[in-house]
Coordinates of C-alpha atoms and ligand atoms in Angstrom, one line a residue:
M30 CA 0.0 0.0 0.0
S31 CA 1.4 3.4 -1.0
T32 CA 2.0 5.9 1.8
R33 CA -1.3 7.5 3.0
V34 CA -2.0 10.9 4.7
A35 CA -4.4 11.1 7.7
I36 CA -5.9 13.9 9.7
V37 CA -6.5 12.7 13.3
T38 CA -8.5 15.0 15.7
G39 CA -8.1 14.8 19.5
A40 CA -4.6 13.5 18.8
A41 CA -2.8 14.8 21.9
Q42 CA -3.7 11.9 24.3
G43 CA -5.7 8.8 24.9
I44 CA -7.3 7.1 21.8
G45 CA -6.1 9.8 19.5
R46 CA -2.5 9.6 20.5
A47 CA -2.6 5.8 20.3
T48 CA -4.0 6.2 16.8
V49 CA -1.2 8.5 15.7
H50 CA 1.4 6.1 17.1
R51 CA -0.3 3.1 15.3
L52 CA -0.6 4.9 11.9
V53 CA 3.0 6.1 12.1
Q54 CA 4.1 2.5 12.6
E55 CA 2.6 1.9 9.2
G56 CA 4.3 4.8 7.7
V57 CA 1.3 7.0 7.4
R58 CA 1.9 10.7 7.4
I59 CA -0.3 12.6 9.9
V60 CA -1.7 16.0 10.7
A61 CA -2.4 15.7 14.4
S62 CA -5.0 18.2 15.7
D63 CA -5.8 19.0 19.3
V64 CA -6.4 22.0 21.6
N65 CA -3.8 20.8 24.1
E66 CA -0.4 22.0 22.7
P67 CA 2.0 20.4 25.4
N68 CA 0.3 17.0 25.0
L69 CA 0.4 17.2 21.2
Q70 CA 4.1 17.8 21.4
E71 CA 4.5 14.8 23.7
C72 CA 2.4 12.7 21.2
R73 CA 4.8 13.5 18.4
A74 CA 7.9 13.1 20.4
S75 CA 6.9 9.6 21.6
C76 CA 6.0 8.2 18.3
A77 CA 8.2 5.8 16.2
D78 CA 9.0 8.5 13.5
P79 CA 8.2 12.1 14.5
T80 CA 9.2 13.4 11.1
L81 CA 5.9 11.9 9.8
V82 CA 3.8 14.0 12.1
R83 CA 2.7 17.7 11.7
L84 CA 0.9 19.4 14.6
I85 CA -2.0 21.8 14.6
T86 CA -3.1 23.3 17.8
Q87 CA -6.8 24.3 17.4
D88 CA -10.1 24.1 19.1
I89 CA -12.0 21.9 16.6
T90 CA -15.2 23.9 17.1
N91 CA -13.6 27.1 15.7
A92 CA -15.1 28.0 12.3
T93 CA -11.7 27.7 10.4
A94 CA -10.4 24.6 12.2
P95 CA -11.4 22.1 9.5
A96 CA -10.0 24.2 6.6
D97 CA -6.8 25.0 8.6
A98 CA -6.1 21.2 9.1
V99 CA -6.9 20.5 5.5
R100 CA -4.5 23.2 4.3
M101 CA -1.7 21.9 6.6
A102 CA -2.1 18.4 5.1
L103 CA -2.1 19.7 1.5
D104 CA 0.9 21.9 2.1
A105 CA 2.9 19.4 4.1
F106 CA 2.1 16.1 2.3
G107 CA 0.3 17.1 -1.0
G108 CA -3.0 15.3 -0.3
I109 CA -5.3 13.7 2.2
D110 CA -6.5 10.1 2.3
W111 CA -8.0 9.4 5.7
L112 CA -9.9 11.4 8.4
V113 CA -10.2 10.1 12.0
N114 CA -12.8 12.2 13.8
N115 CA -11.8 11.3 17.3
A116 CA -11.9 14.4 19.5
G117 CA -14.7 14.2 22.1
I118 CA -15.9 15.2 25.5
G119 CA -17.6 12.9 28.0
N120 CA -19.0 12.7 31.5
A121 CA -22.6 14.0 30.6
K122 CA -25.7 14.1 32.8
P123 CA -29.3 13.0 32.4
V124 CA -31.7 15.4 30.6
H125 CA -33.2 17.1 33.6
E126 CA -29.8 18.2 34.8
T127 CA -28.5 19.4 31.4
D128 CA -28.9 23.0 30.5
D129 CA -28.9 24.4 26.9
M130 CA -25.3 25.5 27.0
E131 CA -24.1 22.0 28.0
W132 CA -26.3 20.3 25.4
D133 CA -25.0 22.7 22.7
R134 CA -21.3 22.0 23.8
Y135 CA -21.6 18.2 23.5
L136 CA -23.3 18.5 20.1
D137 CA -20.8 21.0 19.0
V138 CA -17.6 19.1 19.9
N139 CA -18.7 15.5 19.4
L140 CA -21.0 15.9 16.4
R141 CA -20.9 19.2 14.6
S142 CA -17.2 19.3 14.4
A143 CA -17.0 15.8 13.0
F144 CA -19.5 16.8 10.3
R145 CA -17.6 20.0 9.5
F146 CA -14.2 18.2 9.3
A147 CA -15.8 15.5 7.1
R148 CA -17.2 18.1 4.7
A149 CA -13.8 19.9 4.5
V150 CA -11.9 16.7 3.7
L151 CA -14.3 15.1 1.2
P152 CA -13.3 17.1 -1.9
H153 CA -9.7 15.9 -1.5
L154 CA -10.4 12.1 -1.1
Q155 CA -9.7 9.9 -4.0
A156 CA -11.8 6.9 -5.1
G157 CA -10.5 3.6 -3.7
R158 CA -8.1 5.4 -1.2
G159 CA -10.3 7.8 0.8
A160 CA -11.7 6.6 4.1
M161 CA -13.1 8.1 7.3
V162 CA -13.6 6.7 10.8
H163 CA -15.9 8.5 13.3
V164 CA -15.2 7.6 16.9
S165 CA -18.6 6.9 18.6
S166 CA -19.2 4.9 21.7
I167 CA -21.2 2.0 23.1
F168 CA -23.3 4.8 24.7
G169 CA -24.4 5.7 21.1
I170 CA -25.9 2.2 20.8
L171 CA -27.3 1.2 24.1
G172 CA -29.3 3.4 26.6
N173 CA -27.3 4.0 29.7
P174 CA -28.2 6.2 32.7
R175 CA -26.9 9.7 33.1
S176 CA -25.3 10.5 29.7
A177 CA -28.1 12.1 27.6
P178 CA -26.2 14.7 25.5
Y179 CA -23.1 12.5 25.1
A180 CA -25.2 9.5 24.0
A181 CA -27.3 11.6 21.6
S182 CA -24.1 13.0 20.0
K183 CA -22.6 9.5 19.7
A184 CA -25.8 7.9 18.3
A185 CA -26.0 10.7 15.7
L186 CA -22.4 10.0 14.6
L187 CA -23.6 6.4 13.7
G188 CA -26.4 7.9 11.6
L189 CA -23.9 10.2 9.9
T190 CA -21.6 7.3 9.3
R191 CA -24.4 5.3 7.5
Q192 CA -25.6 8.3 5.6
M193 CA -22.2 9.2 4.3
A194 CA -21.5 5.6 3.3
A195 CA -24.5 5.8 1.1
D196 CA -23.7 9.2 -0.3
Y197 CA -20.0 8.7 -1.0
G198 CA -19.7 4.9 -1.5
P199 CA -20.4 5.5 -5.3
R200 CA -17.4 7.8 -5.3
G201 CA -15.2 4.9 -3.8
I202 CA -15.0 6.5 -0.4
R203 CA -15.6 4.4 2.7
V204 CA -17.0 5.7 6.0
N205 CA -17.1 3.7 9.2
A206 CA -17.4 4.1 12.9
V207 CA -15.9 2.5 16.0
A208 CA -17.8 2.2 19.2
P209 CA -15.4 1.8 22.1
G210 CA -16.5 0.3 25.4
V211 CA -14.8 1.4 28.5
I212 CA -11.3 2.3 27.6
E213 CA -8.7 3.4 30.2
T214 CA -7.9 7.0 29.2
A215 CA -8.0 10.4 30.9
L216 CA -11.7 10.7 29.8
S217 CA -12.7 7.6 31.8
E218 CA -10.0 7.5 34.4
V219 CA -11.5 10.0 36.9
R220 CA -14.9 8.5 36.5
L221 CA -13.7 4.9 37.1
R222 CA -11.8 6.0 40.2
T223 CA -14.4 8.2 41.8
D224 CA -17.8 7.0 40.5
A225 CA -18.8 3.6 41.9
Y226 CA -22.0 3.6 39.9
Y227 CA -20.1 4.1 36.6
R228 CA -17.8 1.2 37.4
K229 CA -20.8 -1.0 38.2
L230 CA -22.4 0.0 34.9
V231 CA -19.5 -0.4 32.5
A232 CA -16.4 -2.0 34.1
D233 CA -17.8 -4.8 36.2
P234 CA -20.1 -6.2 33.5
T235 CA -17.2 -6.4 30.9
P236 CA -16.8 -10.1 30.6
F237 CA -13.0 -9.9 29.8
P238 CA -10.3 -9.9 32.4
R239 CA -9.2 -6.3 31.6
L240 CA -10.6 -3.1 30.5
G241 CA -10.0 -1.6 27.0
K242 CA -6.7 0.1 26.1
A243 CA -6.4 3.1 23.7
Q244 CA -4.3 0.7 21.5
D245 CA -7.3 -1.6 21.1
I246 CA -9.2 1.2 19.5
A247 CA -6.2 2.4 17.5
N248 CA -5.9 -1.1 16.0
A249 CA -9.6 -1.0 15.0
I250 CA -9.2 2.4 13.4
W251 CA -6.1 1.3 11.5
F252 CA -8.0 -1.7 10.1
L253 CA -11.0 0.3 9.0
C254 CA -8.8 2.9 7.2
S255 CA -6.5 0.3 5.6
D256 CA -7.0 -1.6 2.4
Q257 CA -7.7 -4.7 4.6
A258 CA -11.2 -3.1 5.0
S259 CA -11.6 -2.2 1.3
F260 CA -15.2 -3.5 1.1
V261 CA -16.2 -2.4 4.7
S262 CA -18.4 0.8 4.7
G263 CA -21.2 2.1 6.8
H264 CA -20.1 -0.3 9.6
T265 CA -19.9 0.3 13.3
L266 CA -17.1 -1.8 14.8
V267 CA -17.8 -2.3 18.5
V268 CA -14.7 -2.8 20.6
D269 CA -15.9 -3.4 24.1
G270 CA -14.6 -6.9 25.3
G271 CA -18.2 -8.2 24.9
W272 CA -19.9 -5.7 27.2
S273 CA -22.8 -4.9 24.9
V274 CA -23.7 -8.4 23.7
T275 CA -23.6 -10.2 27.0
N276 CA -25.4 -10.0 30.3
Y277 CA -22.3 -10.7 32.3
V278 CA -22.4 -10.3 36.0
P279 CA -19.2 -10.9 38.0
P280 CA -19.4 -14.1 40.2
M281 CA -20.7 -13.6 43.7
T282 CA -18.0 -13.6 46.3
E283 CA -18.8 -15.3 49.7
Ligands
NAD311 N1 -12.3 6.4 27.0 C1 -13.4 5.8 26.8 O1 -13.8 4.9 27.7 C2 -14.3 6.1 25.6 C3 -15.4 5.2 25.4 C4 -16.1 5.4 24.3 C5 -15.9 6.5 23.4 N2 -14.8 7.2 23.6 C6 -14.5 8.3 22.6 O2 -13.2 8.3 22.2 C7 -12.7 9.6 21.8 C8 -11.4 9.8 22.5 O3 -11.6 9.7 23.9 P1 -10.4 9.6 24.9 O4 -10.9 8.5 25.9 O5 -9.1 9.3 24.2 O6 -10.4 11.0 25.6 P2 -9.3 12.0 26.1 O7 -10.1 13.0 26.9 O8 -8.2 11.3 26.7 O9 -8.9 12.7 24.7 C9 -9.7 13.5 24.0 C10 -8.8 14.5 23.3 O10 -9.7 15.4 22.5 C11 -9.3 16.7 22.7 N3 -10.3 17.6 22.6 C12 -11.5 17.7 23.3 N4 -12.3 18.7 22.9 C13 -11.6 19.4 21.9 C14 -11.8 20.5 21.1 N5 -12.9 21.3 21.3 N6 -10.8 20.9 20.2 C15 -9.7 20.2 20.0 N7 -9.4 19.0 20.7 C16 -10.4 18.7 21.7 C17 -8.7 16.8 24.1 O11 -7.8 17.8 24.3 C18 -8.0 15.4 24.2 O12 -6.6 15.4 23.8 C19 -13.8 10.6 22.3 O13 -14.6 10.9 21.1 C20 -14.7 9.7 23.2 O14 -16.0 10.1 23.3 C21 -14.0 7.1 24.7

């Protein structure tokens, strides 16, 4: 496979950083976007070949953010093949505790930005090479307590994925989603440590002897972008250690 160029949002840490590292292992050239400049620098410094990575510090909700990332990819690498819409915010609340400002923020970061990055990248993708992955969540598939705006944004990403697969499949462009289960990153770490109810909801019923790692999602994203998935489109790849398809309850202890 000839060398590809990817834009990865939310690249500074967690799943985004692991994705940058995984794609760099494959020789992919990357525009790594995030609002957190120091962590972005760390992401590049700790990857296998920092020369393959260009950094763009931006809030993805800013009006010019998608065009700025696209311009960097074109200037630095002469094209774009893949978009990984990964940046997101979590730890939402139920409807009756969510005000309009919070609702808008979840939709803006998790959904609207993904749509706007996708729209900016589309004109540059080539048939048979172009691919996108939206990072959704198991909360976008199953109803879980206390996460209304987050779950709504992540479910909408799955609709966007299927719709785009229909619209751009005829142009040879594939669009897929990953739906991570509970993955040990900064986003889940505080909640896992401090919120016993959250642990009971997502960690304890995972029927695998460990929680997910950012690398597990990065591997799925690599697969969906790569030619190994050349006939996979409109698909949601759930990576959750079996959480969403089992009714696992940990054994009782005496
Ligand atoms: N960790 C989990 O358990 C889990 C589960 C399901 C889905 N996800 C999804 O995976 C994605 C990555 O999550 P993570 O666990 O790595 O989280 P994380 O908080 O460790 O990383 C998210 C990154 O996105 C960046 N970001 C957030 N808002 C931004 C903005 N407005 N502009 C630019 N950058 C911004 C942050 O700076 C951060 O570097 C998210 O979309 C999240 O919803 C995570």
